[in-house]
Amino acid sequence: MAADGSVVILIEGDDSNLKSKLSGIGSLAASAAKTAVTAIAGISTALAGVAAAAVKAGAAYETSLAKVGTIADTSAKPLADLSKEIIQLSNNTGEGAAELNEALYSAISAGADTERAVDLVAVAVKAARGGFTDTETAVDGLTSALNAYAMETADAQGLANKFLVTQNLGKTTFGQLASSIGTVAPTANAAGVSVEELLASVASLTANGIGTSEAMTGMKAALSNIIKPTGEAAKLAQQLGIDFSAASLQTKGWAGFLAELQEKTGGNTDQMATLFGSVEALNTVLTLTSEQGTALMTKTLDEMASNTTALDDAYEAMSGTLEMTVQKIGTNLQNLGVQFYESVQGPAQEAASGALEAVQTLSAAFQEGGLTGAVQALGGLAAGALTALASSAPAFIDTAVELIQSFLSGLRDNLPEIAAAALDIVGGLAGGIVETLPELAQTGTDIILQLAQSIIDGLPGMIPAAVQTLASLVEQITGNLSQIIDAGIQVLVALGEGIIEALPDLISKVPEIVSNIANVINDNAPKLLAAAGKLIVELGKGAH
């Protein structure tokens, strides 16, 4: 015990091993600490990145939803309900929630009922994917046709299905139809041409080589000439016995009206040109009154009446790819970030408002009191910021704790399924190995047997070749034996001549060599005698 009462333990002897062990423990602890710090830093960076992405996605969604709120009839459906429906639609389809809000805004601004507007957007999503365009273009095309024909928002599904039938039978796409139908739909409705007849006409025209926009333009020109014919057209129509008017078209229907034109004119191009005037209108009518044009238009109308799943079929076909599955995963994760953003939106908004107010306060203080005033204001703001942070922290902490608890709860609730899945994976792997093992063994055996068989099959041919090679070698040696012997004799003669030439020098060196050997023996004689005596003594001891 030391004088101060403390206990001192003395270690005597070699303590290097103990020091080495303690040093190793210290190194291990330092390494573990470094690893932990690195891991924490990595996790912190990842969480910061996730939080930043969530804030970015949430802010974009918040802005797009606020835009919807400026025109939506929230008495028919609250904005919160619209938001839930959009998020759900986004999760189900893989389309971005903010982009869907833009489409929703377009739908409502085009006259869609707020209560059914999300349903229209859902139809547009399916139409866009099955029709190779974007959702907003699909919304634009659908609402243009709905408005032109005074249809209800609920009619969007059936209308989109007719668009897809047109795409399938014509040489066009939903996107092309949606982009151009608005130019002719009002005129077609005014003339008494139904939307089905309009789309069937476009299917026939595009299938016969006319572009979609040109087909729409041609239809508008033809119908305009029927609604308001020229004097020359009216005179010719009267001569031919044709009621060339919108009233007649509405009575007979578009197909019936075209059939009468074909019958009364006999397909005469000059008469058709007089009736319809412009090249666009003439090309349109000549195509639709042709045998193949009429047949395809009729087929399209029949398909529209019988095929009610064209839209869903096209959507399912385009949604069942790996690319779309991956897109859905990304969209669902993004929407999770949006929901997280919304959960902390209140405190974050208060913090942002406080920051803005602080900047404005500093600016005003600087203007009034210069740098001194700004510094004084900064002190007050710092105190206020700390207070605000302290008051907001519980909300953020509660949210984080709730998320962690939910995650752990989810793991706990699904633990049997997780364990079962793990066992299935291990069992499947083991089963695969066991199942494959006989095949692997058989394959190895087959390889060995095949190799052995190849050797056996080749052996009869190899032995004669080996004998032939050996005989050739012996023959080569025998044929050159005299040269080999001559070369050997020459080597021996040269060796003898060399020795004879060197003999005088060797003889003159003999005395010197003998003298050197004698000197070495004389110098080491005592050692040699002592060693000999010792050896004799030892031998004597061994004999006794």
Coordinates of C-alpha atoms in Angstrom, one line a residue:
M1 CA 0.0 0.0 0.0
A2 CA 1.3 3.4 -0.9
A3 CA 1.8 6.2 1.6
D4 CA -1.4 7.9 0.5
G5 CA -3.5 4.8 1.1
S6 CA -3.8 3.8 -2.5
V7 CA -3.2 0.2 -3.6
V8 CA -0.3 -0.3 -6.0
I9 CA 0.1 -3.6 -7.8
L10 CA 3.7 -4.4 -8.9
I11 CA 4.3 -6.8 -11.7
E12 CA 7.7 -8.4 -11.5
G13 CA 9.4 -10.4 -14.3
D14 CA 8.9 -10.1 -18.1
D15 CA 5.7 -8.0 -18.7
S16 CA 6.3 -7.5 -22.4
N17 CA 3.5 -10.0 -23.4
L18 CA 1.0 -8.2 -21.2
K19 CA 1.9 -4.9 -22.7
S20 CA 1.6 -6.4 -26.2
K21 CA -1.9 -7.7 -25.4
L22 CA -3.0 -4.3 -23.8
S23 CA -1.6 -2.5 -26.9
G24 CA -3.6 -4.9 -29.2
I25 CA -6.8 -4.2 -27.2
G26 CA -6.2 -0.5 -27.5
S27 CA -5.7 -0.8 -31.3
L28 CA -8.8 -2.9 -31.6
A29 CA -10.9 -0.4 -29.6
A30 CA -9.5 2.5 -31.7
S31 CA -10.4 0.6 -34.9
A32 CA -13.9 -0.2 -33.6
A33 CA -14.4 3.5 -32.7
K34 CA -13.2 4.6 -36.1
T35 CA -15.6 2.1 -37.8
A36 CA -18.5 3.3 -35.6
V37 CA -17.8 6.9 -36.4
T38 CA -17.6 6.2 -40.1
A39 CA -20.8 4.2 -40.0
I40 CA -22.6 6.9 -38.1
A41 CA -21.3 9.5 -40.5
G42 CA -22.5 7.4 -43.5
I43 CA -25.9 6.9 -41.9
S44 CA -26.2 10.6 -41.2
T45 CA -25.3 11.5 -44.8
A46 CA -27.8 9.0 -46.1
L47 CA -30.5 10.2 -43.8
A48 CA -29.7 13.8 -44.8
G49 CA -30.0 12.8 -48.5
V50 CA -33.3 11.1 -47.9
A51 CA -34.6 14.1 -45.9
A52 CA -33.5 16.5 -48.7
A53 CA -35.3 14.3 -51.3
A54 CA -38.4 14.1 -49.2
V55 CA -38.4 17.9 -48.8
K56 CA -37.9 18.5 -52.5
A57 CA -40.7 16.0 -53.5
G58 CA -43.0 17.3 -50.8
A59 CA -42.5 21.0 -51.7
A60 CA -43.2 20.2 -55.4
Y61 CA -46.3 18.3 -54.5
E62 CA -47.5 21.0 -52.1
T63 CA -47.2 23.6 -54.8
S64 CA -49.0 21.5 -57.4
L65 CA -51.8 20.8 -54.9
A66 CA -52.1 24.5 -54.0
K67 CA -52.6 25.2 -57.8
V68 CA -55.4 22.7 -57.9
G69 CA -56.9 24.4 -54.8
T70 CA -57.3 27.7 -56.8
I71 CA -60.0 26.2 -59.1
A72 CA -61.3 23.1 -57.4
D73 CA -64.8 23.2 -55.9
T74 CA -63.8 22.2 -52.4
S75 CA -67.4 22.2 -51.3
A76 CA -68.0 19.2 -53.6
K77 CA -64.8 17.5 -52.5
P78 CA -62.3 18.9 -49.9
L79 CA -58.8 19.4 -51.1
A80 CA -57.5 16.9 -48.6
D81 CA -59.7 14.2 -50.1
L82 CA -58.5 15.1 -53.6
S83 CA -54.9 14.8 -52.3
K84 CA -55.5 11.4 -50.9
E85 CA -57.0 10.2 -54.2
I86 CA -54.1 11.6 -56.2
I87 CA -51.5 9.9 -54.0
Q88 CA -53.3 6.6 -54.2
L89 CA -53.6 6.9 -58.0
S90 CA -49.9 7.8 -58.1
N91 CA -49.0 4.7 -56.0
N92 CA -51.2 2.4 -58.2
T93 CA -50.0 3.6 -61.6
G94 CA -46.4 4.8 -61.0
E95 CA -47.1 8.3 -62.3
G96 CA -45.7 11.2 -60.3
A97 CA -48.1 12.8 -57.8
A98 CA -47.1 16.4 -58.7
E99 CA -47.6 15.6 -62.4
L100 CA -51.0 14.1 -61.7
N101 CA -52.0 17.3 -59.9
E102 CA -51.1 19.3 -63.0
A103 CA -53.3 17.0 -65.0
L104 CA -56.1 17.4 -62.4
Y105 CA -55.8 21.2 -62.7
S106 CA -56.1 20.9 -66.5
A107 CA -59.2 18.6 -66.2
I108 CA -61.0 20.9 -63.7
S109 CA -60.1 24.0 -65.7
A110 CA -61.5 22.4 -68.8
G111 CA -64.8 21.9 -67.0
A112 CA -64.6 18.5 -65.3
D113 CA -66.6 18.0 -62.2
T114 CA -64.4 18.4 -59.1
E115 CA -66.1 15.4 -57.5
R116 CA -65.2 13.1 -60.5
A117 CA -62.1 14.9 -61.8
V118 CA -59.7 12.4 -60.3
D119 CA -61.6 9.6 -62.0
L120 CA -61.1 11.4 -65.3
V121 CA -57.4 11.8 -64.6
A122 CA -57.2 8.0 -63.9
V123 CA -58.7 7.3 -67.3
A124 CA -56.2 9.7 -68.8
V125 CA -53.3 7.9 -67.2
K126 CA -54.5 4.6 -68.7
A127 CA -55.1 6.2 -72.1
A128 CA -51.7 7.9 -72.0
R129 CA -49.8 4.7 -71.2
G130 CA -51.8 2.6 -73.7
G131 CA -51.8 5.4 -76.3
F132 CA -48.1 6.4 -76.1
T133 CA -48.5 10.0 -74.8
D134 CA -48.5 11.9 -71.5
T135 CA -51.3 12.3 -69.1
E136 CA -51.9 16.0 -69.7
T137 CA -52.2 15.5 -73.5
A138 CA -54.7 12.7 -72.8
V139 CA -56.7 15.0 -70.5
D140 CA -56.7 17.7 -73.1
G141 CA -58.0 15.4 -75.8
L142 CA -60.7 13.8 -73.6
T143 CA -62.0 17.1 -72.3
S144 CA -62.0 18.6 -75.8
A145 CA -64.3 15.8 -77.0
L146 CA -66.4 15.8 -73.8
N147 CA -67.0 19.5 -74.0
A148 CA -67.6 19.6 -77.8
Y149 CA -70.3 16.8 -77.4
A150 CA -71.7 18.1 -74.1
M151 CA -70.8 14.8 -72.4
E152 CA -70.5 14.2 -68.7
T153 CA -67.2 13.6 -66.9
A154 CA -68.3 10.1 -66.1
D155 CA -68.3 9.4 -69.9
A156 CA -64.5 9.7 -70.1
Q157 CA -63.9 5.9 -69.7
G158 CA -66.1 5.0 -72.7
L159 CA -64.8 7.9 -74.8
A160 CA -61.2 6.8 -74.1
N161 CA -62.0 3.3 -75.1
K162 CA -63.3 4.5 -78.5
F163 CA -60.0 6.5 -78.9
L164 CA -58.1 3.2 -78.3
V165 CA -60.2 1.3 -80.9
T166 CA -59.4 4.1 -83.4
Q167 CA -55.7 3.7 -82.6
N168 CA -55.9 -0.1 -83.0
L169 CA -57.7 0.0 -86.4
G170 CA -56.3 3.2 -87.8
K171 CA -52.7 4.3 -88.3
T172 CA -52.6 6.8 -85.4
T173 CA -52.1 7.0 -81.7
F174 CA -54.1 8.3 -78.8
G175 CA -51.7 11.1 -78.4
Q176 CA -52.1 12.2 -82.0
L177 CA -55.9 12.0 -81.8
A178 CA -55.9 13.9 -78.5
S179 CA -53.7 16.7 -79.9
S180 CA -55.9 17.3 -82.9
I181 CA -59.5 16.3 -82.2
G182 CA -60.3 19.7 -80.6
T183 CA -59.9 21.3 -84.0
V184 CA -62.9 19.4 -85.5
A185 CA -65.1 18.1 -82.7
P186 CA -67.2 21.3 -82.4
T187 CA -67.9 21.4 -86.1
A188 CA -68.6 17.6 -86.2
N189 CA -71.1 17.9 -83.4
A190 CA -72.8 20.9 -85.0
A191 CA -73.1 19.0 -88.3
G192 CA -74.7 16.0 -86.5
V193 CA -71.7 13.7 -86.8
S194 CA -71.3 11.6 -83.6
V195 CA -68.0 11.2 -81.9
E196 CA -68.0 7.5 -82.9
E197 CA -68.5 8.5 -86.5
L198 CA -65.8 11.1 -86.3
L199 CA -63.3 8.7 -84.8
A200 CA -64.2 5.9 -87.2
S201 CA -63.7 8.3 -90.2
V202 CA -60.3 9.2 -88.8
A203 CA -59.4 5.5 -88.4
S204 CA -60.3 4.9 -92.1
L205 CA -58.5 8.0 -93.4
T206 CA -55.3 7.3 -91.5
A207 CA -55.3 3.6 -92.4
N208 CA -55.4 4.9 -96.0
G209 CA -52.3 7.0 -95.7
I210 CA -53.6 10.3 -94.5
G211 CA -51.9 11.8 -91.4
T212 CA -54.0 12.3 -88.2
S213 CA -53.9 16.1 -88.2
E214 CA -54.6 16.2 -92.0
A215 CA -57.5 13.8 -91.5
M216 CA -59.0 16.1 -88.8
T217 CA -58.5 19.1 -91.1
G218 CA -60.1 17.3 -94.0
M219 CA -63.1 16.3 -91.9
K220 CA -63.6 19.8 -90.7
A221 CA -63.4 21.1 -94.3
A222 CA -65.9 18.5 -95.6
L223 CA -68.4 19.2 -92.8
S224 CA -68.0 22.9 -93.2
N225 CA -69.0 22.7 -96.9
I226 CA -72.1 20.6 -95.9
I227 CA -73.1 23.1 -93.2
K228 CA -72.6 26.1 -95.6
P229 CA -72.4 24.9 -99.2
T230 CA -71.4 27.2 -102.0
G231 CA -74.0 28.3 -104.6
E232 CA -72.4 26.1 -107.2
A233 CA -72.5 23.1 -104.8
A234 CA -76.2 23.7 -103.9
K235 CA -77.1 24.0 -107.6
L236 CA -75.3 20.7 -108.5
A237 CA -76.8 18.9 -105.5
Q238 CA -80.3 20.0 -106.6
Q239 CA -79.6 18.7 -110.1
L240 CA -78.4 15.3 -108.7
G241 CA -81.3 15.1 -106.2
I242 CA -79.1 15.3 -103.1
D243 CA -80.2 17.1 -100.0
F244 CA -76.8 18.7 -99.4
S245 CA -77.4 20.1 -95.9
A246 CA -76.6 19.5 -92.2
A247 CA -80.3 18.6 -91.6
S248 CA -80.1 15.8 -94.1
L249 CA -76.8 14.6 -92.6
Q250 CA -78.4 14.5 -89.1
T251 CA -81.3 12.6 -90.5
K252 CA -79.4 10.0 -92.5
G253 CA -76.3 9.8 -90.3
W254 CA -72.8 10.3 -91.6
A255 CA -72.5 6.9 -93.1
G256 CA -75.9 7.2 -94.8
F257 CA -75.1 10.7 -96.1
L258 CA -71.8 9.4 -97.7
A259 CA -73.6 6.4 -99.2
E260 CA -76.1 8.7 -100.9
L261 CA -73.3 10.9 -102.3
Q262 CA -71.5 7.9 -103.7
E263 CA -74.8 6.6 -105.3
K264 CA -75.9 9.9 -106.8
T265 CA -72.5 11.0 -108.1
G266 CA -71.3 7.6 -109.1
G267 CA -68.0 8.5 -107.5
N268 CA -67.5 11.2 -110.2
T269 CA -64.4 13.2 -109.0
D270 CA -65.5 16.5 -110.8
Q271 CA -68.9 16.5 -109.2
M272 CA -67.4 15.7 -105.8
A273 CA -64.9 18.6 -106.3
T274 CA -67.8 20.9 -107.0
L275 CA -69.7 19.8 -103.9
F276 CA -66.8 20.0 -101.5
G277 CA -64.5 22.7 -103.0
S278 CA -61.2 22.3 -101.2
V279 CA -58.6 19.7 -101.8
E280 CA -58.6 18.6 -98.2
A281 CA -62.4 18.1 -98.2
L282 CA -62.3 16.3 -101.5
N283 CA -59.6 13.8 -100.5
T284 CA -61.5 13.1 -97.3
V285 CA -64.8 12.3 -99.0
L286 CA -63.2 10.4 -101.9
T287 CA -61.4 8.2 -99.3
L288 CA -64.4 7.6 -97.1
T289 CA -66.7 6.8 -100.1
S290 CA -64.3 4.3 -101.5
E291 CA -65.0 0.6 -101.0
Q292 CA -62.1 0.1 -98.6
G293 CA -62.7 3.4 -96.8
T294 CA -66.4 2.6 -96.2
A295 CA -65.5 -1.0 -95.1
L296 CA -63.0 0.1 -92.5
M297 CA -65.2 2.9 -91.1
T298 CA -68.0 0.3 -90.7
K299 CA -65.7 -2.1 -89.1
T300 CA -64.4 0.5 -86.6
L301 CA -68.0 1.4 -85.6
D302 CA -68.8 -2.2 -85.0
E303 CA -65.6 -2.6 -82.9
M304 CA -66.5 0.4 -80.8
A305 CA -69.9 -1.1 -80.1
S306 CA -68.6 -4.6 -79.1
N307 CA -65.1 -4.0 -77.7
T308 CA -65.4 -2.3 -74.3
T309 CA -62.0 -3.3 -72.9
A310 CA -59.6 -1.8 -75.5
L311 CA -58.4 0.8 -73.0
D312 CA -57.8 -1.5 -70.1
D313 CA -56.1 -4.1 -72.4
A314 CA -53.7 -1.5 -73.7
Y315 CA -53.0 -0.2 -70.3
E316 CA -52.3 -3.6 -68.8
A317 CA -50.0 -4.6 -71.7
M318 CA -47.9 -1.5 -71.2
S319 CA -47.9 -1.7 -67.4
G320 CA -46.7 -5.3 -67.0
T321 CA -43.1 -4.6 -67.8
L322 CA -40.1 -4.6 -65.5
E323 CA -39.5 -0.9 -66.3
M324 CA -43.0 0.1 -65.1
T325 CA -42.6 -2.1 -61.9
V326 CA -39.3 -0.3 -61.1
Q327 CA -41.0 3.1 -61.8
K328 CA -43.8 2.2 -59.4
I329 CA -41.3 1.4 -56.7
G330 CA -39.6 4.7 -57.2
T331 CA -42.9 6.6 -57.2
N332 CA -44.1 4.9 -54.0
L333 CA -40.9 5.9 -52.3
Q334 CA -41.2 9.4 -53.5
N335 CA -44.8 9.6 -52.2
L336 CA -43.6 8.3 -48.9
G337 CA -41.3 11.3 -48.8
V338 CA -44.3 13.5 -49.6
Q339 CA -46.3 12.1 -46.7
F340 CA -43.3 12.5 -44.4
Y341 CA -43.0 16.1 -45.6
E342 CA -46.7 16.7 -44.9
S343 CA -46.3 15.3 -41.4
V344 CA -43.7 17.9 -40.5
Q345 CA -45.0 20.6 -42.7
G346 CA -46.5 22.7 -39.9
P347 CA -43.3 23.1 -37.9
A348 CA -41.3 23.5 -41.0
Q349 CA -43.6 26.3 -42.3
E350 CA -43.3 28.0 -38.9
A351 CA -39.5 27.8 -39.0
A352 CA -39.4 29.1 -42.6
S353 CA -41.8 32.0 -41.7
G354 CA -39.7 32.8 -38.7
A355 CA -36.5 32.9 -40.8
L356 CA -38.2 35.2 -43.3
E357 CA -39.3 37.5 -40.5
A358 CA -35.8 37.4 -39.0
V359 CA -34.3 38.6 -42.2
Q360 CA -36.8 41.3 -42.6
T361 CA -36.2 42.4 -39.0
L362 CA -32.4 42.6 -39.5
S363 CA -32.9 44.6 -42.7
A364 CA -35.1 47.1 -40.9
A365 CA -32.7 47.3 -37.9
F366 CA -29.7 48.0 -40.2
Q367 CA -31.6 50.7 -42.0
E368 CA -32.6 52.4 -38.7
G369 CA -29.5 51.9 -36.5
G370 CA -26.7 50.8 -38.8
L371 CA -24.4 48.0 -37.8
T372 CA -25.0 48.5 -34.1
G373 CA -28.7 48.2 -34.5
A374 CA -28.4 45.1 -36.7
V375 CA -26.1 43.4 -34.1
Q376 CA -28.6 44.2 -31.3
A377 CA -31.5 42.8 -33.4
L378 CA -29.4 39.7 -34.2
G379 CA -29.0 39.0 -30.4
G380 CA -32.8 39.1 -30.0
L381 CA -33.3 37.0 -33.0
A382 CA -30.9 34.3 -31.8
A383 CA -32.7 34.0 -28.5
G384 CA -36.0 33.8 -30.3
A385 CA -34.6 31.2 -32.7
L386 CA -33.4 29.0 -29.9
T387 CA -36.8 29.2 -28.2
A388 CA -38.6 28.3 -31.4
L389 CA -36.2 25.4 -32.0
A390 CA -36.8 24.1 -28.6
S391 CA -40.5 24.3 -29.0
S392 CA -40.5 22.7 -32.5
A393 CA -38.0 19.9 -31.6
P394 CA -40.6 17.7 -29.8
A395 CA -42.7 17.5 -33.0
F396 CA -39.8 16.4 -35.1
I397 CA -38.6 14.0 -32.5
D398 CA -42.1 12.5 -32.0
T399 CA -42.4 12.0 -35.8
A400 CA -39.1 10.3 -36.0
V401 CA -39.9 8.1 -33.0
E402 CA -43.3 7.2 -34.5
L403 CA -41.6 6.2 -37.8
I404 CA -39.1 4.0 -36.0
Q405 CA -41.8 2.4 -33.9
S406 CA -43.9 1.8 -36.9
F407 CA -41.0 0.2 -38.7
L408 CA -40.2 -2.0 -35.8
S409 CA -43.8 -2.9 -35.3
G410 CA -44.0 -3.8 -39.0
L411 CA -41.0 -6.1 -38.6
R412 CA -42.4 -7.7 -35.5
D413 CA -45.9 -8.2 -37.0
N414 CA -44.4 -9.8 -40.1
L415 CA -41.7 -11.8 -38.3
P416 CA -43.3 -15.2 -39.0
E417 CA -43.5 -14.4 -42.7
I418 CA -39.9 -13.1 -42.7
A419 CA -38.7 -16.3 -41.0
A420 CA -40.8 -18.4 -43.4
A421 CA -39.4 -16.6 -46.4
A422 CA -35.8 -17.0 -45.1
L423 CA -36.4 -20.8 -44.6
D424 CA -37.9 -21.0 -48.0
I425 CA -34.8 -19.4 -49.5
V426 CA -32.4 -21.6 -47.6
G427 CA -34.5 -24.7 -48.3
G428 CA -34.7 -23.8 -52.0
L429 CA -31.0 -23.2 -52.2
A430 CA -30.2 -26.5 -50.4
G431 CA -32.8 -28.4 -52.5
G432 CA -31.3 -26.9 -55.7
I433 CA -27.8 -28.1 -54.7
V434 CA -29.1 -31.6 -53.7
E435 CA -31.1 -31.8 -56.9
T436 CA -28.2 -30.7 -59.1
L437 CA -25.5 -32.8 -57.3
P438 CA -26.3 -36.1 -59.1
E439 CA -26.2 -34.3 -62.4
L440 CA -22.9 -32.7 -61.6
A441 CA -21.4 -36.1 -60.5
Q442 CA -22.7 -37.7 -63.6
T443 CA -21.3 -34.9 -65.8
G444 CA -17.9 -35.3 -64.1
T445 CA -18.0 -39.1 -64.6
D446 CA -19.0 -38.7 -68.2
I447 CA -16.1 -36.3 -68.8
I448 CA -13.6 -38.8 -67.3
L449 CA -15.0 -41.7 -69.2
Q450 CA -15.0 -39.8 -72.4
L451 CA -11.4 -38.8 -71.9
A452 CA -10.4 -42.4 -71.1
Q453 CA -12.3 -43.6 -74.2
S454 CA -10.6 -41.0 -76.3
I455 CA -7.2 -42.3 -75.1
I456 CA -8.2 -45.9 -75.7
D457 CA -9.5 -45.1 -79.1
G458 CA -6.3 -43.2 -80.0
L459 CA -3.8 -45.7 -78.5
P460 CA -3.7 -48.1 -81.5
G461 CA -2.8 -45.2 -83.7
M462 CA -0.3 -43.7 -81.2
I463 CA 1.8 -46.9 -80.7
P464 CA 2.8 -47.3 -84.4
A465 CA 3.5 -43.6 -84.5
A466 CA 5.8 -43.9 -81.4
V467 CA 7.6 -47.0 -82.9
Q468 CA 8.0 -45.2 -86.2
T469 CA 9.4 -42.2 -84.4
L470 CA 11.9 -44.4 -82.3
A471 CA 13.0 -46.2 -85.5
S472 CA 13.5 -42.9 -87.3
L473 CA 15.6 -41.7 -84.3
V474 CA 17.8 -44.9 -84.3
E475 CA 18.1 -44.7 -88.1
Q476 CA 19.2 -41.1 -87.8
I477 CA 21.9 -42.0 -85.1
T478 CA 23.1 -45.1 -87.1
G479 CA 23.3 -43.1 -90.3
N480 CA 25.5 -40.5 -88.6
L481 CA 27.5 -42.8 -86.3
S482 CA 30.8 -42.4 -88.2
Q483 CA 30.5 -38.6 -87.9
I484 CA 29.7 -38.9 -84.2
I485 CA 32.8 -41.2 -83.6
D486 CA 35.0 -38.9 -85.7
A487 CA 33.8 -35.9 -83.7
G488 CA 34.6 -37.8 -80.4
I489 CA 38.1 -38.7 -81.5
Q490 CA 38.7 -35.1 -82.5
V491 CA 37.7 -34.0 -79.0
L492 CA 40.0 -36.5 -77.3
V493 CA 42.9 -35.5 -79.6
A494 CA 42.4 -31.9 -78.9
L495 CA 42.3 -32.6 -75.2
G496 CA 45.5 -34.6 -75.3
E497 CA 47.3 -31.9 -77.3
G498 CA 46.2 -29.3 -74.8
I499 CA 47.6 -31.4 -71.9
I500 CA 50.9 -32.0 -73.7
E501 CA 51.2 -28.2 -74.4
A502 CA 50.5 -27.4 -70.8
L503 CA 52.8 -30.2 -69.3
P504 CA 56.1 -28.1 -69.1
D505 CA 54.3 -25.4 -67.1
L506 CA 52.7 -28.1 -64.9
I507 CA 56.1 -29.8 -64.2
S508 CA 57.7 -26.5 -63.3
K509 CA 54.9 -25.8 -60.8
V510 CA 55.3 -29.2 -59.0
P511 CA 58.1 -28.2 -56.6
E512 CA 56.2 -25.1 -55.6
I513 CA 53.0 -27.1 -55.1
V514 CA 54.8 -29.7 -52.9
S515 CA 56.5 -26.9 -50.9
N516 CA 53.2 -25.3 -50.2
I517 CA 51.6 -28.5 -49.1
A518 CA 54.6 -29.2 -46.8
N519 CA 54.4 -25.8 -45.3
V520 CA 50.6 -26.2 -44.6
I521 CA 51.3 -29.6 -42.9
N522 CA 54.2 -28.2 -40.9
D523 CA 52.2 -25.2 -39.7
N524 CA 49.3 -27.4 -38.6
A525 CA 51.2 -30.4 -37.3
P526 CA 50.6 -29.6 -33.6
K527 CA 46.9 -29.3 -34.1
L528 CA 46.8 -32.4 -36.2
L529 CA 48.8 -34.4 -33.5
A530 CA 46.6 -33.1 -30.7
A531 CA 43.5 -34.0 -32.6
A532 CA 44.9 -37.5 -33.3
G533 CA 45.8 -38.0 -29.7
K534 CA 42.3 -37.0 -28.6
L535 CA 40.8 -39.3 -31.1
I536 CA 42.9 -42.2 -29.8
V537 CA 41.9 -41.5 -26.2
E538 CA 38.2 -41.4 -27.1
L539 CA 38.5 -44.6 -29.0
G540 CA 40.2 -46.2 -26.0
K541 CA 37.4 -45.1 -23.7
G542 CA 34.9 -46.6 -26.1
A543 CA 36.7 -49.9 -26.1
H544 CA 36.5 -50.2 -22.3

